[in-house]
mmCIF file of C-alpha atoms and ligand atoms in Angstrom:
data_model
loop_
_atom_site.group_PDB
_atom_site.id
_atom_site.type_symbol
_atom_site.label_atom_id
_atom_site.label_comp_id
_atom_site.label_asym_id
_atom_site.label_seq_id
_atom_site.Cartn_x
_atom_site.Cartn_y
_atom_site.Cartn_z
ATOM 1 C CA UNK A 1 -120.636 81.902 61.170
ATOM 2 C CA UNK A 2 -119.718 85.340 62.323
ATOM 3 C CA UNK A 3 -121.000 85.579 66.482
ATOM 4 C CA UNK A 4 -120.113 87.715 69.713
ATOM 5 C CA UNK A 5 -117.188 84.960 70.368
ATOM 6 C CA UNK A 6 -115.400 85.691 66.626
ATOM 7 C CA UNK A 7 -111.920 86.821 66.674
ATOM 8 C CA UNK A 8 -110.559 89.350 63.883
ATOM 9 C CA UNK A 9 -107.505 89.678 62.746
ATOM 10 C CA UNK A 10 -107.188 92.132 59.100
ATOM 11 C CA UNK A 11 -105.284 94.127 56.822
ATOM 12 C CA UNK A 12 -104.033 97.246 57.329
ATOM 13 C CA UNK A 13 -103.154 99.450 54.017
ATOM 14 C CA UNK A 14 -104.225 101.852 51.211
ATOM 15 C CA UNK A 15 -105.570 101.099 49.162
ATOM 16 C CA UNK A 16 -106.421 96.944 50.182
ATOM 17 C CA UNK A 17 -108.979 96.025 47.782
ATOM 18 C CA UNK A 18 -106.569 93.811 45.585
ATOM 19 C CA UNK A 19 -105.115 91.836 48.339
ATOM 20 C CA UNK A 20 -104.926 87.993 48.604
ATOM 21 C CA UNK A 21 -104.949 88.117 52.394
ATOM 22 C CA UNK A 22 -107.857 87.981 52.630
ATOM 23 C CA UNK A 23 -109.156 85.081 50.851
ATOM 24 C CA UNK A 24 -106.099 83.286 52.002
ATOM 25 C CA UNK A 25 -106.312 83.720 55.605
ATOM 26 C CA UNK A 26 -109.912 82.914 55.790
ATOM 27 C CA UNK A 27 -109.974 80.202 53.618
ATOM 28 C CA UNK A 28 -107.317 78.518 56.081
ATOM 29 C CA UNK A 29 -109.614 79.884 59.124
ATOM 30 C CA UNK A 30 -112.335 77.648 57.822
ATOM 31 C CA UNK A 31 -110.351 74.635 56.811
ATOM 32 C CA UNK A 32 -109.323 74.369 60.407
ATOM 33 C CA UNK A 33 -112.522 75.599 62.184
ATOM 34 C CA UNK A 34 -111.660 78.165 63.704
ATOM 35 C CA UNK A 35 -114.127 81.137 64.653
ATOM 36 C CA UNK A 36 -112.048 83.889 63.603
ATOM 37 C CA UNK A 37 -112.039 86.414 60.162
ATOM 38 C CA UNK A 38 -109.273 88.657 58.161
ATOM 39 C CA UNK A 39 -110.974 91.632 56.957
ATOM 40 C CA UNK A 40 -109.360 94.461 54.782
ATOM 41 C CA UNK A 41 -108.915 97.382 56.366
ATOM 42 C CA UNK A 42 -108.424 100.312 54.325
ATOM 43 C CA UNK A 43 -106.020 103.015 56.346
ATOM 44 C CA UNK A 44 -105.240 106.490 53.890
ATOM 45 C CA UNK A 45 -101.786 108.143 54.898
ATOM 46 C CA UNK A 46 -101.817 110.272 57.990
ATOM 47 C CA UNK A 47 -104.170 107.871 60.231
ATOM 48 C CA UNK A 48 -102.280 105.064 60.630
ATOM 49 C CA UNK A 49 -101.723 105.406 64.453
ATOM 50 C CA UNK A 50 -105.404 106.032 64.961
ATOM 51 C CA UNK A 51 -106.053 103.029 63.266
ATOM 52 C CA UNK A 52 -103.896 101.163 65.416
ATOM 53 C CA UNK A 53 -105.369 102.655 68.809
ATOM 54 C CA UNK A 54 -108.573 101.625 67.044
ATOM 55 C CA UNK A 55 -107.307 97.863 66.585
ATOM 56 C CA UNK A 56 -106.830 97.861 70.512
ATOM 57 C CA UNK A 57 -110.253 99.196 71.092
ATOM 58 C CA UNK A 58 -112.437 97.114 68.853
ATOM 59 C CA UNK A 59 -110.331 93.722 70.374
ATOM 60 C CA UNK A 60 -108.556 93.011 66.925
ATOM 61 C CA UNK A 61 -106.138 90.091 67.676
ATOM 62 C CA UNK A 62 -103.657 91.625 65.309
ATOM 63 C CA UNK A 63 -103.304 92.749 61.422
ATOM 64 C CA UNK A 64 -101.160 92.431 58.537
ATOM 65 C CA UNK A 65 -99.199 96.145 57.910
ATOM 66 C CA UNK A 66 -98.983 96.609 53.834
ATOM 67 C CA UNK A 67 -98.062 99.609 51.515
ATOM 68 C CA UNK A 68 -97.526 102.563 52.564
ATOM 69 C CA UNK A 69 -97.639 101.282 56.364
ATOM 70 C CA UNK A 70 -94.764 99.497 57.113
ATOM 71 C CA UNK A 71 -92.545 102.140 58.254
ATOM 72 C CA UNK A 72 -95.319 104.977 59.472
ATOM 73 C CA UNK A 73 -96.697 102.334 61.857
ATOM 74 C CA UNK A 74 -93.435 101.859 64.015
ATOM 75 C CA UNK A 75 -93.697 104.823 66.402
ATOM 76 C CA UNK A 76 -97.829 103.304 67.448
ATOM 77 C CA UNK A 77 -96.397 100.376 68.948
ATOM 78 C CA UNK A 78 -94.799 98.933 71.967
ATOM 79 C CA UNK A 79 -92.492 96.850 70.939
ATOM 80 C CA UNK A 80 -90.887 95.914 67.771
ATOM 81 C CA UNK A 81 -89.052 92.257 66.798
ATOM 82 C CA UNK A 82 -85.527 91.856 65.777
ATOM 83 C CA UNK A 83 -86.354 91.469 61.759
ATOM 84 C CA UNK A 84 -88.315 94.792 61.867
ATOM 85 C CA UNK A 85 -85.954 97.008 63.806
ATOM 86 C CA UNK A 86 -83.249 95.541 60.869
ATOM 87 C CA UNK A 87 -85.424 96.161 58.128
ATOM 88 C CA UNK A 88 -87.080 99.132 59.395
ATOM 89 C CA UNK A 89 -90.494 97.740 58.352
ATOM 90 C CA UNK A 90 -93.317 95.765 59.915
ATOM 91 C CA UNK A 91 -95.243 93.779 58.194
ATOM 92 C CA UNK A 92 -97.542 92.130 61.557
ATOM 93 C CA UNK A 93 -99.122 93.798 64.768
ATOM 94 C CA UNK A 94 -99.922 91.473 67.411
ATOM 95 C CA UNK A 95 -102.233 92.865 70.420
ATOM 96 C CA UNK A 96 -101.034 90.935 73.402
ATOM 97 C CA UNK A 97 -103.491 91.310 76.300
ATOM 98 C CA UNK A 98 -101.969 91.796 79.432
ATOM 99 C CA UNK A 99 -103.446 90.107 82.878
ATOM 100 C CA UNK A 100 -104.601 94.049 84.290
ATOM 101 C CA UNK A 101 -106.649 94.456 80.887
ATOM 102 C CA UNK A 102 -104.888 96.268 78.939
ATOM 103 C CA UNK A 103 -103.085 95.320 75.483
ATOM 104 C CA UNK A 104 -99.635 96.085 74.121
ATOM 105 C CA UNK A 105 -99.544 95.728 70.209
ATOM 106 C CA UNK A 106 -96.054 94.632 69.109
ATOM 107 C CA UNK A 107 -94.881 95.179 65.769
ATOM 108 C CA UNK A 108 -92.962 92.456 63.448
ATOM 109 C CA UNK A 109 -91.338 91.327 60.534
ATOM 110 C CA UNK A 110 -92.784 87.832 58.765
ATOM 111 C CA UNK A 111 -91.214 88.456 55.037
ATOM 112 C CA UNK A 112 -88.045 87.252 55.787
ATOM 113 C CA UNK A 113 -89.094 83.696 57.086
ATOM 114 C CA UNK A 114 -91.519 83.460 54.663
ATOM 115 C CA UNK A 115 -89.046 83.932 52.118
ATOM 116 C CA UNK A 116 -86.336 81.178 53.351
ATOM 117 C CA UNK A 117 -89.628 79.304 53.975
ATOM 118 C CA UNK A 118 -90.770 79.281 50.305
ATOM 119 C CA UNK A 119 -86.829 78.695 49.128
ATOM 120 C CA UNK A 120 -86.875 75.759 51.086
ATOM 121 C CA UNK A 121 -90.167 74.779 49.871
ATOM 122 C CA UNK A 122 -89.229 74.863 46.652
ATOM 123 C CA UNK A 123 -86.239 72.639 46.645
ATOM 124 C CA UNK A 124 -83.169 75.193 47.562
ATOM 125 C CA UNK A 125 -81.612 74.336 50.807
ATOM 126 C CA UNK A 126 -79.780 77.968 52.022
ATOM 127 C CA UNK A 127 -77.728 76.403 55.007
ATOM 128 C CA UNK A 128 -75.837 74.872 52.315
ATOM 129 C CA UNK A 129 -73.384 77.390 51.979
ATOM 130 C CA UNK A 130 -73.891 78.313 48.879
ATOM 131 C CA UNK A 131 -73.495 82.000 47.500
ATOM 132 C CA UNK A 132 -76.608 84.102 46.450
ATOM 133 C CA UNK A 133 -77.603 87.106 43.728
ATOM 134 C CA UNK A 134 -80.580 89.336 44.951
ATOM 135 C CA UNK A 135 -81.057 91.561 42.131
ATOM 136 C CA UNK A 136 -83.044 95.037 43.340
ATOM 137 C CA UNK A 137 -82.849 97.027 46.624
ATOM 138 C CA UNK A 138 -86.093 97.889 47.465
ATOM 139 C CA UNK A 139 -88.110 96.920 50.188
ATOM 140 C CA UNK A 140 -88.516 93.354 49.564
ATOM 141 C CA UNK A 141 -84.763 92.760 48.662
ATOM 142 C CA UNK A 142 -84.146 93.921 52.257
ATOM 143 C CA UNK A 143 -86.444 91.069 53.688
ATOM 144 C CA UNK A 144 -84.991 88.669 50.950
ATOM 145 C CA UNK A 145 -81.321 89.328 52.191
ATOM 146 C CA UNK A 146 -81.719 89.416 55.764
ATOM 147 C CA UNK A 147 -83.442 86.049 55.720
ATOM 148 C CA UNK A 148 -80.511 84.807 53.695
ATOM 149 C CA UNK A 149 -77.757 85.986 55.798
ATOM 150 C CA UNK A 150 -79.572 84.387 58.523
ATOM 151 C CA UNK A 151 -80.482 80.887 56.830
ATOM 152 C CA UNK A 152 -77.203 80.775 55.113
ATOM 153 C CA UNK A 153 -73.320 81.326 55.431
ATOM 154 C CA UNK A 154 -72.585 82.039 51.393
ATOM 155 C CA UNK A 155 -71.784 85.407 50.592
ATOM 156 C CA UNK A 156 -74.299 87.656 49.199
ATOM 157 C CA UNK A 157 -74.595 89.883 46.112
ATOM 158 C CA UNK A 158 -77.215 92.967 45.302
ATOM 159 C CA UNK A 159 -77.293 94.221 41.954
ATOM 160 C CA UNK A 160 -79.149 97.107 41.137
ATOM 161 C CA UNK A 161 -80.060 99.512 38.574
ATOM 162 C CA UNK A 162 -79.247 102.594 40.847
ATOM 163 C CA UNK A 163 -76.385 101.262 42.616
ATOM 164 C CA UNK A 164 -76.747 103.793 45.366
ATOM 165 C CA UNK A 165 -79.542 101.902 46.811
ATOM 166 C CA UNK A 166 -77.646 98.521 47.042
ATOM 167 C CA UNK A 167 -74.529 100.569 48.650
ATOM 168 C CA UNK A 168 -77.363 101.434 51.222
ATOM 169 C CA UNK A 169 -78.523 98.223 51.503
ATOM 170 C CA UNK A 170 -75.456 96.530 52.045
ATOM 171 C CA UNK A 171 -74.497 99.244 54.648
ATOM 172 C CA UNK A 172 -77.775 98.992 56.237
ATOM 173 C CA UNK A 173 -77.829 95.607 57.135
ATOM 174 C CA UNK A 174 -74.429 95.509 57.719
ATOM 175 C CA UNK A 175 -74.937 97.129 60.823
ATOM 176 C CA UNK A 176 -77.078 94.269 61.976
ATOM 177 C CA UNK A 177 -74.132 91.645 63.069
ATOM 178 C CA UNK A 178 -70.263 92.202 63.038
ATOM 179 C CA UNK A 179 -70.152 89.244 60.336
ATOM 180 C CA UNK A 180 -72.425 90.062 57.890
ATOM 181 C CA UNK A 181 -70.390 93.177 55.784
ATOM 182 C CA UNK A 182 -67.470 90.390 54.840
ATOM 183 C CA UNK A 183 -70.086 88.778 53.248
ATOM 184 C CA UNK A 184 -72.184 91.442 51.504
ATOM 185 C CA UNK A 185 -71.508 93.145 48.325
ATOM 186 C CA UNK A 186 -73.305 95.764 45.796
ATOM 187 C CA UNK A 187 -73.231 95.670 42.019
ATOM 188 C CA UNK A 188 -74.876 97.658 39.378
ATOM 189 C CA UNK A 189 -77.384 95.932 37.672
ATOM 190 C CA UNK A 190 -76.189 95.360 34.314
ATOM 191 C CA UNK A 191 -74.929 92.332 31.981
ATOM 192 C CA UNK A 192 -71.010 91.319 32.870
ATOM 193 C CA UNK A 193 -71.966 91.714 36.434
ATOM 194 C CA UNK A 194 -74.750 89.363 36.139
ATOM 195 C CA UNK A 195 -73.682 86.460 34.163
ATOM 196 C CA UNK A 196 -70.193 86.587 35.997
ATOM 197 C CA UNK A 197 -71.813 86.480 39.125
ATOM 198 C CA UNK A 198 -74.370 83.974 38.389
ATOM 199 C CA UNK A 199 -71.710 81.299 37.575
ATOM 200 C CA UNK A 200 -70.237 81.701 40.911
ATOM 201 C CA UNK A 201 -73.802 81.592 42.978
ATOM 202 C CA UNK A 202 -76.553 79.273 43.625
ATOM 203 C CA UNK A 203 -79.455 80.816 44.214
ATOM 204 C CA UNK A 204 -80.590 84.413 42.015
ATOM 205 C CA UNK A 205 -83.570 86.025 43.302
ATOM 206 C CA UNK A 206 -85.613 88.561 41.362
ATOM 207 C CA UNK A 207 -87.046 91.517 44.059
ATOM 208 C CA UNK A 208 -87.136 94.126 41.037
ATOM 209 C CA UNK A 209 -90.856 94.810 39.569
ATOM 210 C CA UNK A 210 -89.612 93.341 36.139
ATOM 211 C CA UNK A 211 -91.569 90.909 34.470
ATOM 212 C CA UNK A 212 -94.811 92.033 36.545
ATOM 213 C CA UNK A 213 -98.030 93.126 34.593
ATOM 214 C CA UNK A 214 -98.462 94.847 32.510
ATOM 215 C CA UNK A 215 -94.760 94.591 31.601
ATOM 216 C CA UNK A 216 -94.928 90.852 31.494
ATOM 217 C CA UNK A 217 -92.114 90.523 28.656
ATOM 218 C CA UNK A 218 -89.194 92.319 30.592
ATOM 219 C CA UNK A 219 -86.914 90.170 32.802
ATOM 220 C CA UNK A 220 -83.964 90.845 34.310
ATOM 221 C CA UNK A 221 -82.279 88.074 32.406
ATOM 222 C CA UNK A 222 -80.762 89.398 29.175
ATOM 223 C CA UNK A 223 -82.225 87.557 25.748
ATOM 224 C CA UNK A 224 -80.331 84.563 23.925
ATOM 225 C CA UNK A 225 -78.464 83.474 26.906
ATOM 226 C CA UNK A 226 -79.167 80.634 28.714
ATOM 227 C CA UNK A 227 -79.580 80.696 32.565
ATOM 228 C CA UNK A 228 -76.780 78.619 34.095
ATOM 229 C CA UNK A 229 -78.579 75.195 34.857
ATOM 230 C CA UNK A 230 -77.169 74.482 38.467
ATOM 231 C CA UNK A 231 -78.864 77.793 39.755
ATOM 232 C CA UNK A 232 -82.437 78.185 41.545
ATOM 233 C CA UNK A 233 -84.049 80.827 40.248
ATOM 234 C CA UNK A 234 -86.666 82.687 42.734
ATOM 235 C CA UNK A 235 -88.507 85.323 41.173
ATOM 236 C CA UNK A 236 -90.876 87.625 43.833
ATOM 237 C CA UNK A 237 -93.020 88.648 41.120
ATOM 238 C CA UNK A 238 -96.808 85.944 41.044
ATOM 239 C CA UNK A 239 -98.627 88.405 38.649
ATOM 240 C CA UNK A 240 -98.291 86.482 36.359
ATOM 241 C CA UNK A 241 -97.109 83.621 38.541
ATOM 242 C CA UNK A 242 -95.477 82.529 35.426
ATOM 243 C CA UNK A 243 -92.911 85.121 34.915
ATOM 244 C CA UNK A 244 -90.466 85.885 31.936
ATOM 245 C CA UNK A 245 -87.247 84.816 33.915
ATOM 246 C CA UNK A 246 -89.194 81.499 35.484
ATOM 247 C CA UNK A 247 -90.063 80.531 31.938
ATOM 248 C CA UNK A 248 -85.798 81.602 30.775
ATOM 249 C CA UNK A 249 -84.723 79.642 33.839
ATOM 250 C CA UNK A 250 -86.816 76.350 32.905
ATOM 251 C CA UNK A 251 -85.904 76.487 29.474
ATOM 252 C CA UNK A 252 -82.693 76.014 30.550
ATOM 253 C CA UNK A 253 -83.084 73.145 32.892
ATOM 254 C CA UNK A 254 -82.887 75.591 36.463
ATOM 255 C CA UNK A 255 -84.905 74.991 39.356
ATOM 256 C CA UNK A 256 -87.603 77.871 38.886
ATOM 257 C CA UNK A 257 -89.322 78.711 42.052
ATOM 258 C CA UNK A 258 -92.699 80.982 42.000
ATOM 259 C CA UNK A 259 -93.602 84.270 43.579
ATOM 260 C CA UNK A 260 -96.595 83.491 45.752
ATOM 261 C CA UNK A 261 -94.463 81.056 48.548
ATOM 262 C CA UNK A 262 -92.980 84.041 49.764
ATOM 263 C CA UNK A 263 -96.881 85.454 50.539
ATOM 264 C CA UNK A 264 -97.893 82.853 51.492
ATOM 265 C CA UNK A 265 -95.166 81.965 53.702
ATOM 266 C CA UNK A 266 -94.991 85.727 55.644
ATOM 267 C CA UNK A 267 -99.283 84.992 55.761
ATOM 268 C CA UNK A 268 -98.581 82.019 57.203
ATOM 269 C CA UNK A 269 -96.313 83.015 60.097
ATOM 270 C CA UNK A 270 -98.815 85.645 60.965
ATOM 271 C CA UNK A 271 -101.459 83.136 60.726
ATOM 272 C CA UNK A 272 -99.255 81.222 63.410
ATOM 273 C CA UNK A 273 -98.245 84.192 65.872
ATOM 274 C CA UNK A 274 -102.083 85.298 65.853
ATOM 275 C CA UNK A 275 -103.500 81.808 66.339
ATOM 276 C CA UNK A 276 -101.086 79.355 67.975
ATOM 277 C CA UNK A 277 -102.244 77.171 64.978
ATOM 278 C CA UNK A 278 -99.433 75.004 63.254
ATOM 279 C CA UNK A 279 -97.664 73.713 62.013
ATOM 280 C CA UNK A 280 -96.645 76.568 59.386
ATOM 281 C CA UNK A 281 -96.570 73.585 56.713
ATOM 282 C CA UNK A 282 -100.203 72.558 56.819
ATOM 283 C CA UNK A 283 -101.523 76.294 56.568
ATOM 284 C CA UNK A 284 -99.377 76.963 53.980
ATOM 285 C CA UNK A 285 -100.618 74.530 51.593
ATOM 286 C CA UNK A 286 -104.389 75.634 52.756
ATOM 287 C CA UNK A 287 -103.111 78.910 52.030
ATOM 288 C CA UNK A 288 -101.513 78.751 48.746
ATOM 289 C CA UNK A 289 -104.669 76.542 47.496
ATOM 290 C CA UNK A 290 -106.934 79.729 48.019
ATOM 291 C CA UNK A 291 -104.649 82.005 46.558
ATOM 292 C CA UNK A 292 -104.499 79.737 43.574
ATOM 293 C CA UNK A 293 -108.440 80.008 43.618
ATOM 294 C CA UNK A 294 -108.984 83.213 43.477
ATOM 295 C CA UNK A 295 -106.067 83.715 40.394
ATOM 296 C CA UNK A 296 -107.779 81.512 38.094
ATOM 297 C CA UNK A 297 -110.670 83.519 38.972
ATOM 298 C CA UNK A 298 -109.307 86.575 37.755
ATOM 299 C CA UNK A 299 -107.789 85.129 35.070
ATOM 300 C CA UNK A 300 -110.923 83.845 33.436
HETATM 301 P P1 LIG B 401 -89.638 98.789 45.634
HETATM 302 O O1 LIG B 401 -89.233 99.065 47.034
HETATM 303 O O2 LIG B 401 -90.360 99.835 44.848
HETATM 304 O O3 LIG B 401 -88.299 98.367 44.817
HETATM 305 C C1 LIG B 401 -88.371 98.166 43.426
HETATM 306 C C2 LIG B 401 -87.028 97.660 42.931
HETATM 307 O O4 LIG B 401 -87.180 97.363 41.530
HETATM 308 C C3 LIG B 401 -85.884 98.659 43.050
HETATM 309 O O5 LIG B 401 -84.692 97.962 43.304
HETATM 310 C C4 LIG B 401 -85.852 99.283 41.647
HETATM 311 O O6 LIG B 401 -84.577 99.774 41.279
HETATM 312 C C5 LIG B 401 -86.171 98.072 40.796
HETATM 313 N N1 LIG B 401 -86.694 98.428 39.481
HETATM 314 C C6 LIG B 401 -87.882 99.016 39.213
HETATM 315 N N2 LIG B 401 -88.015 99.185 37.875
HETATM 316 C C7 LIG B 401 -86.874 98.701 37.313
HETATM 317 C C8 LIG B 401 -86.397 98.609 35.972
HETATM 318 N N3 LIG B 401 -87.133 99.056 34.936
HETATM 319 N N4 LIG B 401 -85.175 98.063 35.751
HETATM 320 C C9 LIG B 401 -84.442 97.602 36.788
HETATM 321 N N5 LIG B 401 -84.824 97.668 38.078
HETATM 322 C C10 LIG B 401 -86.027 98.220 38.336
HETATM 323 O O7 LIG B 401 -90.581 97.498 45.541
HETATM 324 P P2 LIG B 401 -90.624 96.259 46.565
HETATM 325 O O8 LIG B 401 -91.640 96.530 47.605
HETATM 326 O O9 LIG B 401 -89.241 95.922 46.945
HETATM 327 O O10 LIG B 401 -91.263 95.129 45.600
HETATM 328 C C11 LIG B 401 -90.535 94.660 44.487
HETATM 329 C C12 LIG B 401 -91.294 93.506 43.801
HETATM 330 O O11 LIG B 401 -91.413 92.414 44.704
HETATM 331 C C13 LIG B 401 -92.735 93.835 43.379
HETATM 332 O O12 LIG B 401 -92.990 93.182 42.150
HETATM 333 C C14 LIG B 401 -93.592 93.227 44.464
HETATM 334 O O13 LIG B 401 -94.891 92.870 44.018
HETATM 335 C C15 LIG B 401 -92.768 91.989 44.784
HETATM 336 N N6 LIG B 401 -92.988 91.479 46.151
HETATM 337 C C16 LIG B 401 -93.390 90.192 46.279
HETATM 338 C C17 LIG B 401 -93.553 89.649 47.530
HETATM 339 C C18 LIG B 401 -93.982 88.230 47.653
HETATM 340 O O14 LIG B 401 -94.462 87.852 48.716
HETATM 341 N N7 LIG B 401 -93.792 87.426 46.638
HETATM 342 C C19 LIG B 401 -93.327 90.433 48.671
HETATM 343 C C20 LIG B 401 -92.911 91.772 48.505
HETATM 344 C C21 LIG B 401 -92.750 92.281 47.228
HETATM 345 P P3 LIG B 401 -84.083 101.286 41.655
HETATM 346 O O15 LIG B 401 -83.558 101.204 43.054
HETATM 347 O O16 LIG B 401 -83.063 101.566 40.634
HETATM 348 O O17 LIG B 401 -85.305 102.164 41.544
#
């Protein structure tokens, strides 16, 4: 029941309308019984600060920051954290109140833990030294590096099609910790690369948009060859949750992890920093249940 004592937390984007936060967050709200709703907020370009000063005066407890946000946001706040000064995104306001009454709405990064969260989750353990392939250097591969050159001590690979953009990756976070260039390298995204560096790795991890719908029969895994069997094989893409390269890598016996731990896992940190309510494991399986939900419902 919404009342005067309900606390709001939302999502901030354009357009919002096909989010899962939603349904995810609230769904986990009510499971634990706690008076407080994630509504979409829908933000066009230009009024993004406004929006935020709005946050502060309608007593929002914090939002979600999604497309095309995450980087016009940064000069509204206060403060940012560590992952979101590295990636130069935020993905989660929190209004803090202060004791004089006024707030101070600091801005972080949760895509990053989420990621290492849903590795872990499903079965690949990054502390163990092992080396990694992201393959893209957008947005997302940022996050997906960062948390693995903080979870892990293996060495690190980005392969992309313009190799430009994983030169500028690799340089970018570089910069983030004298240790972290010896261990970072950029590759075009193309066959001989791939399988050669594949043999050597443990974990690939598929931040491109291949294998997402429409385009649900490209992958970034070539045809007729078989996906080494010792690697796990995380692919960002969950629409379809069932992706080209998930269904490559079980055919060949690989540990194929899904798309939709990673959002639930960055939801789920938010959920925690907004809340106080843990642990992250329990809300993530609330979390992921609802999201599951609502995708069959589509699907239908
Ligand atoms: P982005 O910044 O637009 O980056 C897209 C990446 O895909 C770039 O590296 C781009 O390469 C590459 N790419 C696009 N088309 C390609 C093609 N035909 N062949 C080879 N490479 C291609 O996007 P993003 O925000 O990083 O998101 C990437 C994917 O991750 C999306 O599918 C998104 O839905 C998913 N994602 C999932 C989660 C999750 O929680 N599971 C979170 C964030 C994002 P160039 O540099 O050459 O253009």
């Amino acid at each position: 029941m919404i009342n005067g004592h309900t606390q709001l937390v939302g999502l901030l984007g354009w357009p919002v309308e096909h989010s899962l936060s939603p349904a995810m967050h609230n769904a986990a709200f009510d499971a634990l019984g706690l008076n407080w709703r994630y509504v979409p907020l829908p933000v066009p370009p230009g009024s993004v600060e406004t929006a935020v000063r709005g946050l502060v005066a309608l007593g929002f407890r914090g939002v979600n920051v999604t497309v095309p946000h995450k980087r016009a946001v940064m000069p509204a706040l206060d403060s940012l954290d560590r992952t979101a000064q590295v990636l130069g995104a935020v993905n989660t306001l929190l209004v803090e109140r202060q004791a004089d009454g006024s707030s101070i709405v600091a801005g972080c990064n949760t895509d990053a833990l989420g990621f290492v969260g849903a590795l872990r989750a499903g079965g690949f353990e990054p502390g163990g030294g092992q080396n990694c392939l992201v393959v893209g250097a957008g947005g997302a591969a940022r996050a997906v590096a960062f948390g693995l050159l903080r979870s892990s001590s293996g060495r690190i690979a980005v392969l992309n099609r313009t190799l430009e953009h994983a030169q500028a990756l690799v340089a970018d976070l570089g910069r983030a910790d004298p240790a972290y260039p010896a261990r970072l390298s950029a590759l075009p995204l193309a066959q001989a690369p791939l399988l050669e560096s594949a043999q050597a790795a443990g974990l690939l991890v598929n931040t491109t948009t291949l294998g997402m719908w429409p385009h649900v029969d490209a992958s970034i895994w070539p045809e007729d060859v078989p996906v080494p069997a010792h690697l796990s094989v995380y692919d960002l893409v969950y629409n379809p949750l069932e992706t080209r390269l998930l269904r490559q890598a079980r055919a060949s016996g690989a540990n194929a992890i899904d798309g939709l731990g990673m959002l639930v896992g960055q939801g789920a940190v938010a959920f925690e920093m907004w809340t106080g309510q843990g642990p992250v494991a329990k809300v993530t399986a609330l979390m992921r249940a609802a999201c599951e939900r609502v995708m069959e419902g589509q699907a239908r």
